[in-house]
CSV table of C-alpha atoms in Angstrom, one decimal:
chain,number,residue,atom,x,y,z
A,28,MET,CA,21.9,0.8,-10.6
A,29,LYS,CA,19.5,-0.6,-12.9
A,30,LEU,CA,16.1,-0.1,-12.1
A,31,ASN,CA,12.6,-1.5,-13.7
A,32,GLU,CA,11.9,1.8,-15.1
A,33,ARG,CA,9.5,1.0,-18.0
A,34,SER,CA,7.0,-0.5,-15.7
A,35,VAL,CA,7.8,3.2,-12.6
A,36,ALA,CA,7.0,5.1,-16.0
A,37,HIS,CA,3.7,3.1,-16.1
A,38,TYR,CA,2.7,3.8,-12.8
A,39,ALA,CA,3.3,6.9,-13.2
A,40,THR,CA,0.7,7.4,-15.8
A,41,CYS,CA,-1.9,4.7,-15.0
A,42,ASP,CA,-4.8,5.5,-13.3
A,43,SER,CA,-3.8,4.7,-9.6
A,44,PRO,CA,-4.4,7.9,-7.6
A,45,ALA,CA,-2.6,10.7,-7.9
A,46,ASP,CA,-2.0,12.3,-4.4
A,47,HIS,CA,-1.0,16.0,-5.9
A,48,ALA,CA,-0.6,16.9,-9.3
A,49,GLY,CA,0.0,20.6,-9.9
A,50,PHE,CA,2.7,23.1,-12.8
A,51,LEU,CA,5.4,24.0,-10.5
A,52,ARG,CA,9.0,25.5,-11.8
A,53,LYS,CA,11.7,23.8,-10.9
A,54,ARG,CA,15.7,25.3,-10.4
A,55,VAL,CA,17.8,24.3,-13.1
A,56,GLU,CA,20.9,23.0,-11.6
A,57,ARG,CA,23.8,23.4,-14.2
A,58,HIS,CA,27.3,21.9,-13.2
A,59,HIS,CA,29.7,24.8,-13.7
A,60,HIS,CA,32.6,23.2,-15.7
A,61,HIS,CA,33.9,26.2,-17.4
A,62,ALA,CA,32.7,29.7,-17.2
A,63,HIS,CA,30.8,31.2,-13.9
A,64,HIS,CA,26.8,31.0,-14.5
A,65,HIS,CA,25.0,33.8,-13.0
A,66,GLY,CA,21.7,33.9,-12.0
A,67,THR,CA,19.3,30.7,-11.5
A,68,SER,CA,16.8,29.9,-14.0
A,69,TYR,CA,13.6,27.5,-13.3
A,70,GLN,CA,11.6,25.3,-15.8
A,71,ARG,CA,7.8,24.6,-15.9
A,72,ARG,CA,7.1,21.6,-15.2
A,73,TRP,CA,3.8,19.0,-14.4
A,74,PHE,CA,4.0,17.5,-11.3
A,75,VAL,CA,2.3,14.1,-10.2
A,76,LEU,CA,3.1,12.8,-7.1
A,77,LYS,CA,2.2,9.1,-5.7
A,78,GLY,CA,2.9,7.7,-2.4
A,79,ASN,CA,6.4,8.8,-2.0
A,80,LEU,CA,7.4,9.0,-5.9
A,81,LEU,CA,7.6,12.8,-7.1
A,82,PHE,CA,7.4,12.7,-11.3
A,83,TYR,CA,7.8,15.5,-13.5
A,84,PHE,CA,7.1,15.7,-17.1
A,85,GLU,CA,7.8,17.8,-19.2
A,86,GLU,CA,3.7,18.9,-20.2
A,87,GLN,CA,0.9,17.9,-18.6
A,88,GLU,CA,-0.1,16.1,-21.4
A,89,SER,CA,3.9,14.4,-21.8
A,90,ARG,CA,2.7,10.1,-22.1
A,91,GLU,CA,6.1,9.7,-20.4
A,92,PRO,CA,7.5,11.2,-17.3
A,93,MET,CA,11.0,13.1,-17.7
A,94,GLY,CA,12.1,12.3,-14.4
A,95,LEU,CA,11.2,11.3,-10.6
A,96,VAL,CA,11.7,12.1,-7.1
A,97,VAL,CA,12.0,9.2,-5.2
A,98,LEU,CA,11.0,11.1,-2.0
A,99,GLU,CA,11.8,8.4,0.8
A,100,GLY,CA,14.0,10.0,3.6
A,101,CYS,CA,13.5,13.8,2.3
A,102,THR,CA,12.1,17.1,4.6
A,103,VAL,CA,10.7,19.8,2.8
A,104,GLU,CA,11.4,23.2,3.9
A,105,LEU,CA,10.4,27.1,2.7
A,106,CYS,CA,13.4,28.0,1.2
A,107,GLU,CA,15.0,31.9,0.8
A,108,ALA,CA,15.5,31.8,-2.9
A,109,ALA,CA,14.9,35.2,-4.4
A,110,GLU,CA,11.7,33.3,-5.6
A,111,GLU,CA,8.6,33.6,-3.7
A,112,PHE,CA,6.3,30.7,-2.8
A,113,ALA,CA,9.8,28.1,-3.1
A,114,PHE,CA,10.1,25.2,-1.2
A,115,ALA,CA,13.1,22.7,-1.1
A,116,ILE,CA,13.2,18.7,-1.2
A,117,ARG,CA,16.4,17.8,0.7
A,118,PHE,CA,17.8,14.8,1.6
A,119,ASP,CA,20.0,13.9,4.5
A,120,ASP,CA,23.5,12.7,2.6
A,121,ALA,CA,25.4,15.3,2.6
A,122,GLY,CA,26.4,16.4,-1.0
A,123,ALA,CA,22.9,15.4,-2.2
A,124,ARG,CA,21.6,18.4,-4.5
A,125,ALA,CA,18.2,19.9,-2.8
A,126,TYR,CA,15.4,20.0,-5.5
A,127,VAL,CA,13.9,23.3,-5.1
A,128,LEU,CA,10.5,24.0,-6.4
A,129,VAL,CA,8.5,27.4,-7.1
A,130,ALA,CA,4.9,27.3,-6.6
A,131,ASP,CA,2.5,29.6,-8.1
A,132,GLY,CA,0.9,30.6,-5.3
A,133,GLN,CA,0.8,30.5,-1.6
A,134,ALA,CA,-1.9,28.2,-1.2
A,135,ALA,CA,-0.2,26.2,-3.8
A,136,MET,CA,3.0,26.1,-1.9
A,137,GLU,CA,1.3,25.3,1.3
A,138,ALA,CA,-0.6,22.3,-0.3
A,139,TRP,CA,2.4,20.6,-1.9
A,140,VAL,CA,4.7,21.5,1.3
A,141,LYS,CA,1.9,19.4,3.6
A,142,ALA,CA,1.4,16.6,0.6
A,143,LEU,CA,5.0,16.1,0.6
A,144,SER,CA,5.9,15.7,3.9
A,145,ARG,CA,3.3,12.9,4.5
A,146,ALA,CA,4.4,11.7,1.6
A,147,SER,CA,6.7,8.9,2.9
A,148,PHE,CA,5.6,5.2,3.1
A,149,ASP,CA,7.4,5.4,6.6
A,150,TYR,CA,4.5,7.6,7.5
A,151,MET,CA,1.6,5.8,5.5
A,152,ARG,CA,3.1,2.7,7.6
A,153,LEU,CA,2.8,4.9,11.0
A,154,VAL,CA,-0.8,5.8,10.3
A,155,VAL,CA,-1.4,2.3,9.3
A,156,ARG,CA,-0.2,0.6,12.0
A,157,GLU,CA,-1.8,2.8,14.9
A,158,LEU,CA,-5.2,2.9,12.7
A,159,GLU,CA,-4.6,-0.9,13.2
A,160,LYS,CA,-4.7,-0.6,16.9
A,161,GLN,CA,-7.2,1.8,17.1
A,162,LEU,CA,-9.5,-0.8,15.7
A,163,GLU,CA,-8.7,-3.7,17.7
A,164,GLU,CA,-9.3,-1.5,21.0
A,165,ALA,CA,-12.4,-0.3,19.8
A,166,CYS,CA,-13.8,-3.7,19.3
A,167,LYS,CA,-12.1,-5.3,22.6
A,168,SER,CA,-14.4,-1.9,23.9
A,169,LEU,CA,-16.9,-3.1,22.3
A,170,ALA,CA,-17.0,-6.5,23.5
A,171,ALA,CA,-16.5,-5.5,26.8
A,172,CYS,CA,-19.9,-3.5,26.3
A,173,ARG,CA,-21.8,-5.9,25.3
A,174,LYS,CA,-22.3,-9.0,27.9
A,175,SER,CA,-25.1,-10.8,25.7
A,176,PRO,CA,-24.8,-10.8,22.1
A,177,ARG,CA,-27.9,-11.9,21.3
A,178,ARG,CA,-30.1,-9.4,19.6
A,179,SER,CA,-33.8,-10.3,17.7
A,180,SER,CA,-33.6,-10.1,14.0
A,181,SER,CA,-36.2,-7.6,13.9
A,182,SER,CA,-33.9,-4.8,15.0
A,183,GLY,CA,-31.0,-5.7,11.9
A,184,ARG,CA,-28.6,-5.8,14.0
A,185,LYS,CA,-27.2,-9.0,14.4
A,186,ARG,CA,-24.1,-9.8,15.7
A,187,HIS,CA,-21.2,-12.6,14.5
A,188,LEU,CA,-18.3,-14.1,15.4
A,189,SER,CA,-19.3,-11.7,18.7
A,190,ASN,CA,-16.0,-12.1,20.6
A,191,PRO,CA,-13.7,-10.1,18.4
A,192,ALA,CA,-10.9,-9.9,21.2
A,193,LEU,CA,-10.5,-13.5,20.4
A,194,LEU,CA,-11.1,-13.5,16.8
A,195,PRO,CA,-8.0,-13.0,14.5
A,196,LEU,CA,-9.2,-10.1,13.0
A,197,GLN,CA,-9.0,-9.5,9.0
A,198,GLU,CA,-7.3,-6.5,8.8
A,199,LYS,CA,-5.9,-5.9,5.4
A,200,PRO,CA,-7.4,-6.7,1.9
A,201,THR,CA,-6.1,-10.1,0.3
A,202,THR,CA,-3.9,-9.0,-1.7
A,203,LEU,CA,-3.5,-10.5,-4.8
A,204,GLU,CA,-1.3,-8.6,-6.9
A,205,ASN,CA,0.1,-5.1,-5.1
A,206,GLY,CA,-2.0,-2.7,-6.9
A,207,TYR,CA,-4.9,-4.7,-7.2
A,208,SER,CA,-7.0,-7.1,-4.9
A,209,THR,CA,-9.7,-9.6,-4.0
A,210,TRP,CA,-11.7,-9.0,-1.5
A,211,GLY,CA,-11.6,-13.2,-0.9
A,212,SER,CA,-13.0,-15.7,-3.4
A,213,GLY,CA,-16.7,-15.6,-2.9
A,214,GLY,CA,-16.6,-12.6,-1.2
A,215,PHE,CA,-17.5,-13.6,2.3
A,216,VAL,CA,-14.4,-14.0,4.5
A,217,ALA,CA,-15.4,-17.0,7.1
A,218,GLY,CA,-14.1,-15.7,10.5
A,219,GLY,CA,-11.9,-13.2,8.9
A,220,ALA,CA,-14.4,-10.5,9.1
A,221,THR,CA,-13.8,-7.7,11.1
A,222,CYS,CA,-15.7,-7.0,14.7
A,223,THR,CA,-18.0,-4.4,13.6
A,224,ASP,CA,-22.1,-4.4,13.6
A,225,TYR,CA,-22.7,-4.3,9.9
A,226,ASP,CA,-25.3,-2.2,9.1
A,227,GLY,CA,-28.9,-3.0,8.6
A,228,GLY,CA,-27.8,-7.0,9.5
A,229,GLN,CA,-26.3,-7.4,6.2
A,230,MET,CA,-23.0,-8.3,6.8
A,231,LYS,CA,-20.5,-7.1,4.6
A,232,PRO,CA,-17.1,-7.9,3.6
A,233,PRO,CA,-14.0,-5.0,3.3
A,234,PRO,CA,-15.5,-1.9,1.0
A,235,LEU,CA,-13.6,-2.9,-2.7
A,236,PRO,CA,-11.3,-0.6,-3.7
A,237,PRO,CA,-12.8,1.2,-6.6
A,238,ARG,CA,-11.3,-0.3,-10.0
A,239,ARG,CA,-12.0,-3.8,-9.3
A,240,ARG,CA,-15.6,-5.7,-8.4
A,241,SER,CA,-15.6,-9.3,-8.1
A,242,ALA,CA,-17.6,-11.4,-10.2
A,243,ALA,CA,-20.1,-13.0,-7.8
A,244,GLY,CA,-21.3,-9.7,-7.3
A,245,SER,CA,-20.5,-10.0,-3.4
A,246,ALA,CA,-19.6,-6.7,-2.5
A,247,THR,CA,-23.2,-5.3,-2.1
A,248,GLY,CA,-23.7,-7.9,0.6
A,249,SER,CA,-24.3,-11.3,2.3
A,250,PRO,CA,-26.3,-14.1,3.2
A,251,ALA,CA,-28.6,-12.5,6.5
A,252,PRO,CA,-27.7,-15.8,8.6
A,253,GLY,CA,-30.4,-17.8,10.0
A,254,LEU,CA,-28.8,-17.9,13.1
A,255,SER,CA,-30.6,-18.7,16.0
A,256,PRO,CA,-30.3,-16.7,18.6
A,257,ALA,CA,-28.5,-19.1,20.7
A,258,MET,CA,-25.9,-19.6,18.3
A,259,LEU,CA,-25.0,-15.8,19.0
A,260,GLU,CA,-24.5,-16.4,22.5
A,261,SER,CA,-20.5,-17.0,23.1
A,262,PRO,CA,-19.8,-19.9,24.8
A,263,VAL,CA,-17.0,-18.4,26.0
A,264,SER,CA,-16.0,-15.2,28.0
A,265,PRO,CA,-13.0,-13.4,26.9
A,266,GLU,CA,-10.8,-15.2,29.3
A,267,THR,CA,-11.6,-18.6,28.0
A,268,ILE,CA,-9.3,-20.9,28.0
A,269,CYS,CA,-11.3,-23.5,26.1
A,270,PHE,CA,-10.2,-23.7,22.7
A,271,SER,CA,-11.8,-27.1,21.7
A,272,LYS,CA,-15.3,-25.2,23.0
A,273,LEU,CA,-14.0,-21.7,20.9
A,274,HIS,CA,-13.3,-23.9,18.2
A,275,ASN,CA,-16.3,-25.8,17.2
A,276,TRP,CA,-18.8,-22.6,18.0
A,277,TYR,CA,-16.4,-20.5,15.1
A,278,GLY,CA,-16.9,-23.6,13.1
A,279,GLN,CA,-20.6,-24.4,13.3
A,280,GLU,CA,-21.5,-20.5,12.8
A,281,ILE,CA,-19.2,-20.8,9.5
A,282,ALA,CA,-20.9,-23.7,8.0
A,283,VAL,CA,-24.3,-22.2,8.8
A,284,LEU,CA,-23.2,-19.0,6.9
A,285,ARG,CA,-21.7,-21.1,4.2
A,286,ARG,CA,-24.3,-23.0,3.9
A,287,GLU,CA,-27.1,-20.0,3.4
A,288,TRP,CA,-24.3,-18.2,1.5
A,289,GLN,CA,-23.9,-21.3,-1.0
A,290,GLU,CA,-27.8,-21.4,-1.4
A,291,ARG,CA,-27.9,-17.8,-2.1
A,292,GLN,CA,-25.6,-18.4,-5.0
A,293,LYS,CA,-27.6,-21.5,-6.2
A,294,ARG,CA,-30.9,-18.8,-6.1
A,295,GLY,CA,-29.1,-16.5,-8.1
A,296,HIS,CA,-29.2,-13.7,-6.0
A,297,PRO,CA,-26.2,-11.2,-5.8
B,28,MET,CA,13.5,8.9,-17.4
B,29,ARG,CA,15.7,10.8,-14.7
B,30,TYR,CA,16.0,9.9,-11.1
B,31,ASN,CA,17.7,10.3,-7.8
B,32,GLU,CA,19.9,7.4,-7.8
B,33,ARG,CA,21.8,8.8,-5.2
B,34,GLU,CA,19.2,8.4,-3.0
B,35,LEU,CA,17.8,5.8,-3.8
B,36,LEU,CA,21.5,3.9,-3.5
B,37,SER,CA,21.1,5.4,-0.2
B,38,LEU,CA,18.1,3.6,0.6
B,39,ALA,CA,19.4,0.9,0.0
B,40,ARG,CA,21.3,0.9,2.8
B,41,GLN,CA,18.6,1.4,5.0
B,42,PRO,CA,17.8,-1.0,7.4
B,43,ALA,CA,15.7,-4.2,5.3
B,44,GLU,CA,12.3,-5.2,6.1
B,45,LYS,CA,13.8,-8.2,4.5
B,46,ALA,CA,16.9,-9.4,3.6
B,47,ALA,CA,18.2,-13.2,2.3
B,48,GLU,CA,20.5,-14.7,0.0
B,49,ILE,CA,17.7,-15.7,-3.1
B,50,ARG,CA,18.6,-17.0,-6.4
B,51,MET,CA,17.8,-15.0,-8.7
B,52,ARG,CA,17.1,-14.9,-12.8
B,53,VAL,CA,15.9,-11.5,-14.3
B,54,PRO,CA,13.8,-11.5,-17.3
B,55,LYS,CA,16.3,-11.1,-20.4
B,56,LYS,CA,17.1,-13.7,-22.3
B,57,GLY,CA,19.9,-16.6,-21.8
B,58,SER,CA,19.5,-15.4,-17.8
B,59,VAL,CA,20.4,-17.7,-15.6
B,60,LEU,CA,19.6,-18.2,-11.5
B,61,LYS,CA,22.7,-16.3,-9.6
B,62,LYS,CA,23.3,-16.1,-5.8
B,63,ARG,CA,22.1,-12.6,-5.0
B,64,LEU,CA,21.6,-10.7,-2.1
B,65,VAL,CA,18.1,-9.6,-2.0
B,66,LYS,CA,17.1,-6.7,0.4
B,67,LEU,CA,13.3,-5.0,0.8
B,68,VAL,CA,13.4,-1.9,1.8
B,69,VAL,CA,9.3,0.0,1.5
B,70,ASN,CA,8.5,-0.3,-1.4
B,71,PHE,CA,11.8,-0.8,-3.2
B,72,LEU,CA,13.4,-4.4,-4.0
B,73,PHE,CA,17.1,-4.0,-4.1
B,74,TYR,CA,19.3,-7.0,-5.3
B,75,PHE,CA,23.1,-6.8,-4.9
B,76,ARG,CA,25.9,-9.5,-5.8
B,77,THR,CA,26.2,-10.6,-2.4
B,78,ASP,CA,30.3,-9.5,-2.2
B,79,GLU,CA,29.3,-6.0,-2.9
B,80,ALA,CA,28.0,-3.0,-1.3
B,81,GLU,CA,26.0,-1.5,-4.0
B,82,PRO,CA,23.0,-3.1,-5.2
B,83,ILE,CA,23.1,-4.3,-8.8
B,84,GLY,CA,19.5,-2.7,-9.5
B,85,ALA,CA,15.9,-2.1,-7.8
B,86,LEU,CA,12.2,-3.3,-8.6
B,87,LEU,CA,9.7,-0.9,-7.4
B,88,LEU,CA,7.2,-2.3,-6.7
B,89,GLU,CA,3.7,-0.7,-7.1
B,90,ARG,CA,1.2,-2.5,-9.7
B,91,CYS,CA,3.6,-5.9,-9.3
B,92,ARG,CA,2.1,-9.3,-8.9
B,93,ILE,CA,4.0,-11.1,-7.0
B,94,THR,CA,3.1,-14.9,-8.1
B,95,LYS,CA,4.1,-18.6,-6.1
B,96,GLU,CA,5.4,-20.4,-9.0
B,97,GLU,CA,6.6,-23.9,-8.4
B,98,GLU,CA,8.5,-25.0,-5.1
B,99,ASN,CA,10.8,-22.5,-3.4
B,100,VAL,CA,9.7,-20.3,-6.1
B,101,PHE,CA,8.4,-17.4,-6.6
B,102,SER,CA,8.2,-14.3,-9.2
B,103,ILE,CA,7.5,-11.1,-9.5
B,104,SER,CA,6.1,-9.3,-12.8
B,105,PHE,CA,4.4,-6.0,-13.4
B,106,ILE,CA,0.9,-5.2,-14.3
B,107,GLU,CA,1.6,-4.2,-17.7
B,108,GLU,CA,4.2,-6.8,-18.8
B,109,PRO,CA,2.8,-9.9,-17.1
B,110,GLU,CA,5.5,-12.5,-18.8
B,111,ARG,CA,8.2,-10.8,-18.3
B,112,LYS,CA,9.4,-12.3,-14.8
B,113,TYR,CA,11.8,-11.5,-12.0
B,114,CYS,CA,12.1,-15.3,-11.0
B,115,PHE,CA,13.5,-16.3,-7.1
B,116,GLU,CA,14.2,-19.2,-5.6
B,117,CYS,CA,14.4,-19.6,-1.9
B,118,ALA,CA,16.1,-22.1,0.1
B,119,THR,CA,12.8,-23.7,1.5
B,120,GLU,CA,9.2,-23.8,1.0
B,121,GLU,CA,9.0,-22.0,4.4
B,122,GLN,CA,11.2,-19.1,2.9
B,123,CYS,CA,9.5,-18.5,-0.1
B,124,GLN,CA,6.3,-18.1,1.2
B,125,GLU,CA,7.2,-15.7,3.8
B,126,TRP,CA,9.0,-13.7,1.4
B,127,VAL,CA,5.6,-13.9,-0.7
B,128,GLU,CA,3.8,-12.4,2.2
B,129,ALA,CA,6.4,-9.7,3.0
B,130,LEU,CA,6.2,-9.1,-0.9
B,131,LYS,CA,2.5,-8.4,-1.2
B,132,LYS,CA,2.3,-6.2,1.1
B,133,ALA,CA,5.8,-4.1,0.4
B,134,SER,CA,3.6,-1.7,-1.5
B,135,TYR,CA,2.4,2.3,-1.0
B,136,GLU,CA,-0.7,1.2,-2.6
B,137,PHE,CA,-1.0,-1.6,-0.3
B,138,LEU,CA,-0.8,0.5,2.7
B,139,ARG,CA,-3.3,3.2,1.3
B,140,ARG,CA,-6.2,0.2,1.0
B,141,SER,CA,-5.4,-0.6,4.5
B,142,LEU,CA,-5.7,2.6,6.0
B,143,ILE,CA,-8.9,3.2,3.9
B,144,PHE,CA,-9.8,0.3,5.2
B,145,TYR,CA,-8.9,0.7,9.0
B,146,ARG,CA,-10.1,4.5,8.9
B,147,ASN,CA,-13.7,3.6,7.7
B,148,GLU,CA,-14.4,0.6,10.3
B,149,ILE,CA,-13.3,2.9,12.7
B,150,GLN,CA,-15.7,5.1,12.2
B,151,LYS,CA,-18.4,2.8,11.5
B,152,MET,CA,-17.9,1.5,15.0
B,153,THR,CA,-17.2,4.3,17.1
B,154,GLY,CA,-18.8,7.4,14.8
B,155,LYS,CA,-15.6,9.3,15.1
B,156,ASP,CA,-12.8,9.6,12.1
B,157,PRO,CA,-9.6,8.4,13.6
B,158,LEU,CA,-7.7,10.9,11.6
B,159,GLU,CA,-8.8,13.9,12.9
B,160,GLN,CA,-6.4,13.7,15.4
B,161,TYR,CA,-3.4,13.8,13.5
B,162,GLY,CA,-5.1,16.9,11.0
B,163,ILE,CA,-5.3,14.7,7.4
B,164,SER,CA,-8.2,13.9,7.3
B,165,GLU,CA,-9.0,16.0,4.7
B,166,GLU,CA,-5.7,14.5,2.5
B,167,ALA,CA,-6.7,13.1,-1.3
B,168,ARG,CA,-4.7,10.4,-0.1
B,169,PHE,CA,-6.3,9.2,2.6
B,170,GLN,CA,-10.2,9.1,0.6
B,171,LEU,CA,-12.8,6.7,0.9
B,172,GLY,CA,-13.7,5.8,-2.9
B,173,ALA,CA,-12.0,8.8,-4.2
B,174,HIS,CA,-9.6,7.0,-6.3
B,175,GLY,CA,-9.3,5.9,-9.6
B,176,GLN,CA,-13.1,6.0,-10.3
């Protein structure tokens, strides 16, 4: 089976985050075709964990990985090898070899076992879904607590799009490429922002991933909209079914915000 | 580069997030569109000859770019080699859009960013770190702003 190995190797060595890295001794698996081989030997390699992929390099400075262990579906267990601080990566598949690895000490072993047992895509996806739910619930309970969203500007706590229960959450960054993302053109996701109160009355787009800044510099803030208090008051309650009214209300607010933002852009504000 | 092909093959047999017969072309000289069974499992895209149980190939979907091309067509390329495109011709424009959406989210790095985002938002709203209950709040992979600087 082919694999896009060049890209995989590139992923291993690029500057994307490593979830864990360090030296481990890897047990050498030999195929005993002829003479019986006594004893096991280990080779020290530099290991790098990224997501659900465990790479190993001949040396820490090596520019290409020697090998890769795809971790999806594996279990990680402490191992009763003759070696201390040994653990094994095993797969369900009967007859699949186990990867026996030896750490430098107790702490290193524990750190590796912890990191590897949480490395699967499935696990990450579960956690993300759970947090997604929690954010939704937090928004709903916040909305329920706030009967009137009207606030004075001097308190610096304006609320926008104040009916989060009805608002489609812009949950995820707009991804152009896996590995890179931008946060919507112009940095303001109209109608799609999350339901949080933003610090200091400034509505901030979601935090940018560290490597990428949009040219408009929209990470740092956005217009403080000149909405009248009346506009902030939601014309509907969570139970409303008057969609057109709701639609107009959001539309109005978005139009004002967009105008403000465009004016700021013209004035050369960041 | 060695890799545990056996486990990857096993992964290819898992229930897929998405699977369909799509015409596909690999970035090799003279290659043409061929009907393949294309299967998305976690952050891998497997492709099979339609009558075979074992995939011809697998694409790891990290650091890739999913591009909507002309009607019904999208492509996958990788950051370090943007001209080398894997092209996919879908049956309908709708199917094409669905695949583009699904593939854009099919990377570990995307999940990581989503998690960091939600964690941060929940923390801002509630003052609590939602990862504490799982005992994973200190893990490197979940840190906001800790990566890639």
